XYZ file of C-alpha atoms in Angstrom:
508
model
C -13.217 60.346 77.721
C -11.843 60.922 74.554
C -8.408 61.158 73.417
C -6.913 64.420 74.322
C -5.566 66.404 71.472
C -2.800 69.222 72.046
C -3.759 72.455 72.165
C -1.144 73.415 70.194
C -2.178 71.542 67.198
C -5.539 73.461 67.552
C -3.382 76.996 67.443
C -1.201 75.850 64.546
C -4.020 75.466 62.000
C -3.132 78.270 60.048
C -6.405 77.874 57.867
C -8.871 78.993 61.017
C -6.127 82.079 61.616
C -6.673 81.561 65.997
C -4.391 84.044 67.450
C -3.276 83.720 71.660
C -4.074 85.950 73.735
C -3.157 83.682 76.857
C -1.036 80.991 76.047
C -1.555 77.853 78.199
C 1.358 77.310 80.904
C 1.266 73.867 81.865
C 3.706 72.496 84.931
C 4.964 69.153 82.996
C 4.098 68.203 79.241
C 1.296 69.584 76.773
C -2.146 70.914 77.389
C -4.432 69.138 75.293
C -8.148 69.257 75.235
C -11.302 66.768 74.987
C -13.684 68.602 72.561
C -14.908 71.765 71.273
C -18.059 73.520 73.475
C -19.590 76.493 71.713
C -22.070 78.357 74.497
C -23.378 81.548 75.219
C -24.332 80.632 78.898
C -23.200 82.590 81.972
C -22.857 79.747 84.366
C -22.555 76.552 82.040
C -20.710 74.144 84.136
C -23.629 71.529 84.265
C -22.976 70.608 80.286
C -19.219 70.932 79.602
C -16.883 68.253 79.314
C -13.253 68.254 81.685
C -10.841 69.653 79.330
C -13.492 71.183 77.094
C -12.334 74.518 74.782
C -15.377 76.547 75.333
C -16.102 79.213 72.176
C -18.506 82.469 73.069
C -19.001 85.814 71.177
C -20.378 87.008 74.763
C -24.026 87.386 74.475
C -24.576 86.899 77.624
C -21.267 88.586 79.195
C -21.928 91.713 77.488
C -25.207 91.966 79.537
C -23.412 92.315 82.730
C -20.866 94.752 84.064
C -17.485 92.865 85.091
C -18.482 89.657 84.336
C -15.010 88.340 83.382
C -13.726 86.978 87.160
C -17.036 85.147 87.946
C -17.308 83.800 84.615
C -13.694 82.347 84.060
C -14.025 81.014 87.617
C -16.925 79.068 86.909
C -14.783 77.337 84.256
C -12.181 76.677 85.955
C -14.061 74.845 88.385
C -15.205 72.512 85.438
C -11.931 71.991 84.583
C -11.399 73.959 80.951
C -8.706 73.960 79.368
C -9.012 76.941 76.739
C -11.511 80.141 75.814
C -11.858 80.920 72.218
C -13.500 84.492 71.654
C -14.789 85.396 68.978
C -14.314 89.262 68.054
C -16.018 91.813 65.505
C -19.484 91.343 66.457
C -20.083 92.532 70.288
C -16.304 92.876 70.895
C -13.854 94.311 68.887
C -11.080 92.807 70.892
C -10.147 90.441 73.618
C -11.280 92.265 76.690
C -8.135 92.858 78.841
C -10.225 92.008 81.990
C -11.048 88.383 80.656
C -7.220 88.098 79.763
C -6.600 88.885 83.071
C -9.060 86.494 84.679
C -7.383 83.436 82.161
C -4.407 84.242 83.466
C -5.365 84.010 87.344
C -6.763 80.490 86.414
C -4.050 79.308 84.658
C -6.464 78.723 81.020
C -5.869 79.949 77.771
C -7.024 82.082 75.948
C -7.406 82.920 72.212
C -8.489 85.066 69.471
C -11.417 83.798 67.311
C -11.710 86.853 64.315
C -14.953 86.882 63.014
C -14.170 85.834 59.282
C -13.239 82.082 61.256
C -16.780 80.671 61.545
C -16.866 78.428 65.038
C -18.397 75.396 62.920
C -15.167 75.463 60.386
C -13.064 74.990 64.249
C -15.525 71.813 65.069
C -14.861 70.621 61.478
C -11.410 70.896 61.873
C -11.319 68.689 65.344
C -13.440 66.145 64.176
C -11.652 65.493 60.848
C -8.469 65.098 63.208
C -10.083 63.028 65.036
C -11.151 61.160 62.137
C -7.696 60.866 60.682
C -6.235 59.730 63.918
C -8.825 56.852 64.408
C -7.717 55.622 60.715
C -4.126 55.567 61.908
C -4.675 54.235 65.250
C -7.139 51.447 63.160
C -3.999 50.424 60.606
C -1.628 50.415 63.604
C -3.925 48.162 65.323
C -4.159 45.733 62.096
C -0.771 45.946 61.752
C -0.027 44.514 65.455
C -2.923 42.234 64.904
C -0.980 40.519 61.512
C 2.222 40.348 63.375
C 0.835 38.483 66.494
C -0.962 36.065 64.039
C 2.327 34.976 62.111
C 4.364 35.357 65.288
C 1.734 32.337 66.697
C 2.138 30.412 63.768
C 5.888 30.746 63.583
C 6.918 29.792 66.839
C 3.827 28.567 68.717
C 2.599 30.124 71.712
C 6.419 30.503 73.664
C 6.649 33.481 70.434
C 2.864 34.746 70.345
C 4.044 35.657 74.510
C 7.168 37.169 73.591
C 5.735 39.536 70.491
C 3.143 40.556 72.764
C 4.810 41.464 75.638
C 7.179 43.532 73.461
C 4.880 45.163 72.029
C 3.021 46.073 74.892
C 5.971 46.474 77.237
C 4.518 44.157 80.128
C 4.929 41.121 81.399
C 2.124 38.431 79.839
C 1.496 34.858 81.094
C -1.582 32.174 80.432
C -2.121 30.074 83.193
C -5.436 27.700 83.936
C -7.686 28.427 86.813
C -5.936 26.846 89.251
C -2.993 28.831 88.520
C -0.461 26.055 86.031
C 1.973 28.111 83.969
C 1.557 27.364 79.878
C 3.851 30.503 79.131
C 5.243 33.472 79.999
C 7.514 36.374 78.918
C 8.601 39.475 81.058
C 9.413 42.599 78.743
C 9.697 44.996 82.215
C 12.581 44.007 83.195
C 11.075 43.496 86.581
C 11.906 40.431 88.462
C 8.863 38.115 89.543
C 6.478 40.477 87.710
C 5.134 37.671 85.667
C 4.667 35.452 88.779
C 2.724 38.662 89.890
C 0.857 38.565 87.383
C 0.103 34.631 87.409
C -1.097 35.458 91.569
C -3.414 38.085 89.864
C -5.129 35.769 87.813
C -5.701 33.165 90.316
C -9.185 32.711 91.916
C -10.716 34.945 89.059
C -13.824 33.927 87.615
C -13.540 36.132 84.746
C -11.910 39.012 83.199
C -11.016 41.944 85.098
C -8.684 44.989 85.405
C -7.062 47.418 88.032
C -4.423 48.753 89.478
C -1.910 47.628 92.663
C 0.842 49.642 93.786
C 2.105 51.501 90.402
C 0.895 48.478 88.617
C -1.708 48.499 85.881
C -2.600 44.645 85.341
C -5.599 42.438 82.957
C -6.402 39.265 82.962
C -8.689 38.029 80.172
C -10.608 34.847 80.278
C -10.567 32.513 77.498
C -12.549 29.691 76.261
C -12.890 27.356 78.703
C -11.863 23.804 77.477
C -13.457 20.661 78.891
C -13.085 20.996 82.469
C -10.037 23.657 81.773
C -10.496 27.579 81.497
C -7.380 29.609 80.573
C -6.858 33.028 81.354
C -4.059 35.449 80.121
C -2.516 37.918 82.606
C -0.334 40.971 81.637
C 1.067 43.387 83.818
C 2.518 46.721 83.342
C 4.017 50.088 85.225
C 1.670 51.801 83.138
C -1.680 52.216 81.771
C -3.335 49.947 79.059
C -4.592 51.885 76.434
C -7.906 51.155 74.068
C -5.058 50.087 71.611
C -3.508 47.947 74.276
C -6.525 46.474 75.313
C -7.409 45.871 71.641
C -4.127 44.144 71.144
C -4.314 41.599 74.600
C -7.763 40.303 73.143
C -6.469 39.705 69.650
C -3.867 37.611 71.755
C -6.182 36.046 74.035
C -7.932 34.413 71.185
C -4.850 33.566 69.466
C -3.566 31.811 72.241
C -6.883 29.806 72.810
C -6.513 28.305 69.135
C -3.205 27.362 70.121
C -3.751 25.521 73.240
C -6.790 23.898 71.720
C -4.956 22.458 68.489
C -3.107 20.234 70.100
C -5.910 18.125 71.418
C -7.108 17.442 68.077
C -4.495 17.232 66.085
C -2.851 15.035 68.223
C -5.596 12.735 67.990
C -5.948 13.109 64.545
C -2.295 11.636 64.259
C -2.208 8.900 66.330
C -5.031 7.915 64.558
C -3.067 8.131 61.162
C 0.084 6.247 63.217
C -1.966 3.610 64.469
C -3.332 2.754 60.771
C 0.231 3.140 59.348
C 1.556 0.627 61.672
C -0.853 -1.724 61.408
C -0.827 -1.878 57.396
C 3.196 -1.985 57.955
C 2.782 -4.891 60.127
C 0.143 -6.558 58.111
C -2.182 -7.197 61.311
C -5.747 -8.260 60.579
C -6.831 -5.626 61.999
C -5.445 -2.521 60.145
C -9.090 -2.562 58.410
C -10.504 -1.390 61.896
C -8.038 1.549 62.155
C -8.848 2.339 58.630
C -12.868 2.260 59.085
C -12.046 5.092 62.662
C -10.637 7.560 60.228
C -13.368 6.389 56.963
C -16.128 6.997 59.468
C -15.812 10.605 59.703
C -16.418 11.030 55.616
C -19.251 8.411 55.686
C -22.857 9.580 56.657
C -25.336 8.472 59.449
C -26.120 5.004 58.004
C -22.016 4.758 56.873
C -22.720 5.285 53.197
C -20.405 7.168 50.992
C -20.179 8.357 47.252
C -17.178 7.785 45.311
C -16.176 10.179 42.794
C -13.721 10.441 40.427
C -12.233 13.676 39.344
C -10.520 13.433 36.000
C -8.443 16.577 34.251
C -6.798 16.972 30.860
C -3.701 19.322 32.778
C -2.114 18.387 36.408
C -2.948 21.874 37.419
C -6.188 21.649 37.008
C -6.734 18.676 39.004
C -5.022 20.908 41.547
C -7.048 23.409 41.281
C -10.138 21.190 42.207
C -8.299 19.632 45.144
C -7.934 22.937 46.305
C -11.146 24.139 45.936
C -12.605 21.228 47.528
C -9.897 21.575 50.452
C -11.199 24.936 51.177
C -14.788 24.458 51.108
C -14.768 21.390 52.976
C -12.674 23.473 55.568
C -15.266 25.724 56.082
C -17.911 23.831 56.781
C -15.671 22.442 59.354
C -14.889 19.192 57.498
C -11.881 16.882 56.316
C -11.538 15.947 52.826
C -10.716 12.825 51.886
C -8.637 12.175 48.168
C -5.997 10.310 46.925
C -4.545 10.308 43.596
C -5.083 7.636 40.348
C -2.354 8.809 38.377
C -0.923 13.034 37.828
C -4.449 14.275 36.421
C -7.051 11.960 38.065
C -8.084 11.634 41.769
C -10.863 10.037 43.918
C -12.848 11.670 46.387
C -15.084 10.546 49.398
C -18.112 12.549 50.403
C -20.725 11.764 52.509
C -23.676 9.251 51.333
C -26.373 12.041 51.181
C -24.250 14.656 49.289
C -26.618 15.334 46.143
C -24.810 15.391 42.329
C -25.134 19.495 42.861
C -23.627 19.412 46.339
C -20.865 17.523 45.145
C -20.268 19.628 42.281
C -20.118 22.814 43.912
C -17.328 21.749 46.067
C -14.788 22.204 43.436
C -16.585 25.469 42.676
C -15.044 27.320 39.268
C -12.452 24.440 39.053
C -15.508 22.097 38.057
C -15.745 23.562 35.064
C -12.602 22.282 33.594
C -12.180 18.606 34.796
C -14.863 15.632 34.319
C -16.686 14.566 37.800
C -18.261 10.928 37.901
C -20.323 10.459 40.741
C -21.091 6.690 42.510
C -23.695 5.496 44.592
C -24.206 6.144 47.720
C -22.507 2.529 49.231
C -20.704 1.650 52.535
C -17.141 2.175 52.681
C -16.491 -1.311 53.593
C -17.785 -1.675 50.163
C -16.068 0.537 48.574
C -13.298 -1.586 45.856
C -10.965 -0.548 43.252
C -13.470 -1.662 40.896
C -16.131 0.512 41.688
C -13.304 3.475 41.172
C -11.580 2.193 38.418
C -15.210 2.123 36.827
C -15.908 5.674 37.559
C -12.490 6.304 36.399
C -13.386 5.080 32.751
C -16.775 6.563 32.621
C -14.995 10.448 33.558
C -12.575 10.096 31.184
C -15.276 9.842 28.758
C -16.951 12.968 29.202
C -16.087 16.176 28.281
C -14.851 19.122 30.481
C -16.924 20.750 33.070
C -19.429 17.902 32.949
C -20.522 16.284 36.188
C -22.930 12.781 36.012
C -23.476 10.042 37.985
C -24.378 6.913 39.326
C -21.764 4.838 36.751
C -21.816 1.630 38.859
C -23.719 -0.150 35.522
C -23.249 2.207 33.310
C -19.371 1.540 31.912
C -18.955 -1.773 33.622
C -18.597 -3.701 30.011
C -15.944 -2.100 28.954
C -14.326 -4.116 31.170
C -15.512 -7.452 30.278
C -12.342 -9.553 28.630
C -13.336 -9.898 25.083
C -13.810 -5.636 25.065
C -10.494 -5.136 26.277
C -8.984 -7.164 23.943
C -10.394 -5.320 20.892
C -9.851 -2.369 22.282
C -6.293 -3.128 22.859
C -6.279 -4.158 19.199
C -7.512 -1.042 17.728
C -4.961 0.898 20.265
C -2.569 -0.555 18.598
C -3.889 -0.026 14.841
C -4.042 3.409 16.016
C -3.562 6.136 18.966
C -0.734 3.819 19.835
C 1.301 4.693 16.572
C 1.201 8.511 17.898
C 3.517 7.990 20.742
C 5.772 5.917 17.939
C 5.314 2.879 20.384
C 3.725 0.206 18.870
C 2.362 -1.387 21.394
C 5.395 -1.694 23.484
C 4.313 1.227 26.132
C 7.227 3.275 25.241
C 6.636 6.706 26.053
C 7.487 8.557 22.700
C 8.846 11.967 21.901
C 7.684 15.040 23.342
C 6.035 16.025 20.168
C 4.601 12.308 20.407
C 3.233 12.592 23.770
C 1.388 15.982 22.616
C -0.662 14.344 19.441
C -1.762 12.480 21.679
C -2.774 14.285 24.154
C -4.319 16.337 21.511
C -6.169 13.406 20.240
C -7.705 12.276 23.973
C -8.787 16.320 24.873
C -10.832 16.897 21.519
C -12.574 13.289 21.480
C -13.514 14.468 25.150
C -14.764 17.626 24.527
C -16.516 16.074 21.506
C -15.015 16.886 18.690
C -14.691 21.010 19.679
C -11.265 22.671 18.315
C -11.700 25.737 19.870
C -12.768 23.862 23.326
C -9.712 21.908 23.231
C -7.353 24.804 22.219
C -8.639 26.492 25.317
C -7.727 23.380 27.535
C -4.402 22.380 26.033
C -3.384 26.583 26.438
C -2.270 26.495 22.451
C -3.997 28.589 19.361
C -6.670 26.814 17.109
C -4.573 26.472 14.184
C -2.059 24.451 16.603
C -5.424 22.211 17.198
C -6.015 21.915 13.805
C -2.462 20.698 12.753
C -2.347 18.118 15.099
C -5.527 16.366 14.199
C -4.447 16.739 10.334
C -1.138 14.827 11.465
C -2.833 12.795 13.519
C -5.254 11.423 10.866
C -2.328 10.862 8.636
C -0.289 8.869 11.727
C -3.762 6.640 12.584
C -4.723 6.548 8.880
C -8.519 7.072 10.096
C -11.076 9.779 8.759
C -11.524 12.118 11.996
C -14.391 13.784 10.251
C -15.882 10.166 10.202
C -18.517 10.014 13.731
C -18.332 6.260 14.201
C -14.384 6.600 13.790
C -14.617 9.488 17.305
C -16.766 6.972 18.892
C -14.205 4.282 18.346
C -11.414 6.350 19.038
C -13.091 7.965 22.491
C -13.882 4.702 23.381
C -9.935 3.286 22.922
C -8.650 6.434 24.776
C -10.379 6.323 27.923
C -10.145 2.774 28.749
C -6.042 3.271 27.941
């Protein structure tokens, strides 16, 4: 049955102008009523609702002679609450023997004038009705937020206490065969809880009812293994839909946090075994290392480096983040570890495609350089292989994502390359941080020519593309490369002078 709604509110809309007749006398409390039943039937009993307000012009009375004591009778017996009558058309007025008959029955009665059109009274009810679901809706979200940050606040010992406050009743989650995992008594009742721990004993499922003045539900909850939790509250009064509403948003809150534990717990031992064992230096760390490198590798064990490079440390954390939260929804871990502030390597698994890969960092990609490996085992898996996927990023401009690198960049490592690359560092891009060679780290104004100098050789040669990246206006851009030029004494406008230069910053 719907929520009752007072009778009085009905009366006080001024806009349908309802005068009493009857007023409604009511031993304890308000009269309120269920919904509104326009009918014209003599004997309608059969199709009204308990605490209906039944609206007639009297067709049908007006037919008969003294129909008023039969009829009112008749809807008493179905248990109505009000009459409206609606005057001007075969009444003038409110017939003083139908008054009288009200009266006898104990229902009111009012005054429906014939300007007040019986659908604008529906209207009215069900737009209250309306309005009050809304509320009772954001009252019901509002509970619902402070449950959830009570349960991550204080665990499940403050998830018990919020909830039986709020629904003044004593809660407790116990397993099947009746062990305690928390309680809290808000009645003020002693032993209610334990009451309400007997109640949920020996249930298979979830179930309500009532036992001497006691209103009590238990709700089962995911069962666990060979575990199944139930939650039990128990009040001296009745649970409402709200109520109800409420104890299930609970229920499921307190599932997540009796599950968690499991595997987080076994998530860090794992990550305590592997720290010891590299503390210790045992031969076997590698072992510990490969249970917690399984779970990014595929089927066959394979997985692809890849090396996320960034011009600005916040992009790099905006990828990390990105890639945090998709992998958490698909119900994975990621698995990253930083190179330096704006470069970081990533794990995925073997038969993640360059696209799939890509998309994990969704709109982050498109400001930091992603080098994908080959697929390879993570035994495998060296600092060379990363340090050559490091190189090959840095030498691609923003939002770019390519792959395999393995043989690609590997020569730039050879002995006699580093060497005259070292060289013409120090002929050049070296002289911007006013170092010379002697890895000083320069002035602040230093350290941005150069970082100037590495963003616009990566985004090949683009001012506006590197003004956008470094967060400064073009003109900045193009000041910086005119100093620049003058610092390096090389011709920037000059193509095989980029290449050179591209090639000394990213191996730096």
């Amino acid at each position: 049955m719907p929520e009752l709604l007072p009778l009085t509110w009905l009366r006080a809309q001024e806009h349908l102008d309802l005068r009493a007749v009857v007023p409604a006398a009511p031993a304890g409390g308000t009269v309120g009523f269920s919904v509104i039943q326009p009918t014209e039937l003599l004997d309608p009993r059969e199709f009204l609702e308990p605490h209906a307000v039944v609206l007639t012009v009297g067709v049908a009375l007006s037919r008969e002679t003294d129909p008023f004591p039969d009829y009112v009778a008749r809807l008493a017996e179905a248990q109505v609450t009000a009459i409206g009558v609606g005057t001007g058309l075969l009444y003038p007025t409110v017939p003083t023997a139908l008054a009288d008959a009200a009266r006898d029955h104990g229902i009111a009665l009012f005054e429906v004038p014939r300007h007040t059109a019986f659908i604008s009274i529906l209207n009215t009810v069900a737009d209250e009705r309306a309005r009050r679901a809304r509320r009772a809706q954001d009252q019901l979200l509002a509970v619902q937020e402070q449950l959830s940050a009570a349960a991550v606040r204080g665990g499940l010992e403050t998830l018990l206490t919020d909830t039986a406050s709020h629904l003044a009743a004593a809660v407790a989650v116990t397993d099947e065969a009746g062990r305690l995992e928390g309680r809290c008594d808000r009645t003020g009742t002693d032993g209610t809880v334990l009451s309400a721990v007997g109640t949920a004993r020996g249930l298979p499922g979830s179930s309500a009812g009532q036992d001497d003045g006691r209103w009590w539900i238990v709700q089962r909850m995911t069962r666990q293994g060979d575990r199944l939790h139930l939650i039990a509250v128990l009040a001296d009064h009745p649970f409402s839909s709200h109520d109800r509403a409420v104890l299930k948003h609970a229920a499921g809150l307190a599932d997540i946090l009796l599950q968690r534990p499991t595997y987080l717990r076994r998530s860090r031992n794992e990550l305590n075994t592997l720290a010891l064992r590299l503390h210790l230096g045992l031969g076997s760390a590698g072992r510990s290392a490969g249970q917690v490198l399984d779970q990014a590798a595929d089927g066959d064990g394979r997985v692809r480096p890849t090396v996320v490079a960034a011009d600005r440390v916040a992009d790099l954390h905006r990828a990390v983040d990105a890639a945090d939260r998709t992998t958490g929804e698909s119900g994975r871990h990621l698995f990253t570890t930083d190179l330096d502030t704006a470069t970081a390597v990533f794990l995925f698994r073997g038969t993640r495609t360059l696209d799939d890969i890509a998309s994990t960092f969704g709109t982050a990609a498109r400001r930091v350089r992603i080098a994908v490996g080959e697929p390879v085992g993570w035994a495998d898996l060296g600092m060379d292989r990363v340090h050559r996927l490091e190189t090959a990023a840095r030498s691609m401009a923003p939002g770019t994502v390519a792959g395999p690198y393995e043989a690609g960049t590997g020569w730039l490592d050879r002995p006699a390359v580093r060497e005259a690359l070292d060289q013409r560092a120090a002929e050049t891009v070296d002289r911007l941080l006013g170092a010379g060679g002697t890895g000083s780290a320069g002035s602040e104004s230093d350290r941005e020519l150069a970082q100037t100098l590495e963003t616009w050789l990566r985004s090949g040669g683009k001012t506006a593309a590197t003004a956008e990246a470094l967060g400064v206006h073009r003109h900045t851009v193009r000041t910086r490369l005119a100093r620049i030029s003058e610092i390096c004494e090389v011709d920037l406008d000059d193509p095989v002078v980029r290449a050179e230069l591209l090639l000394v910053a990213v191996t730096r």
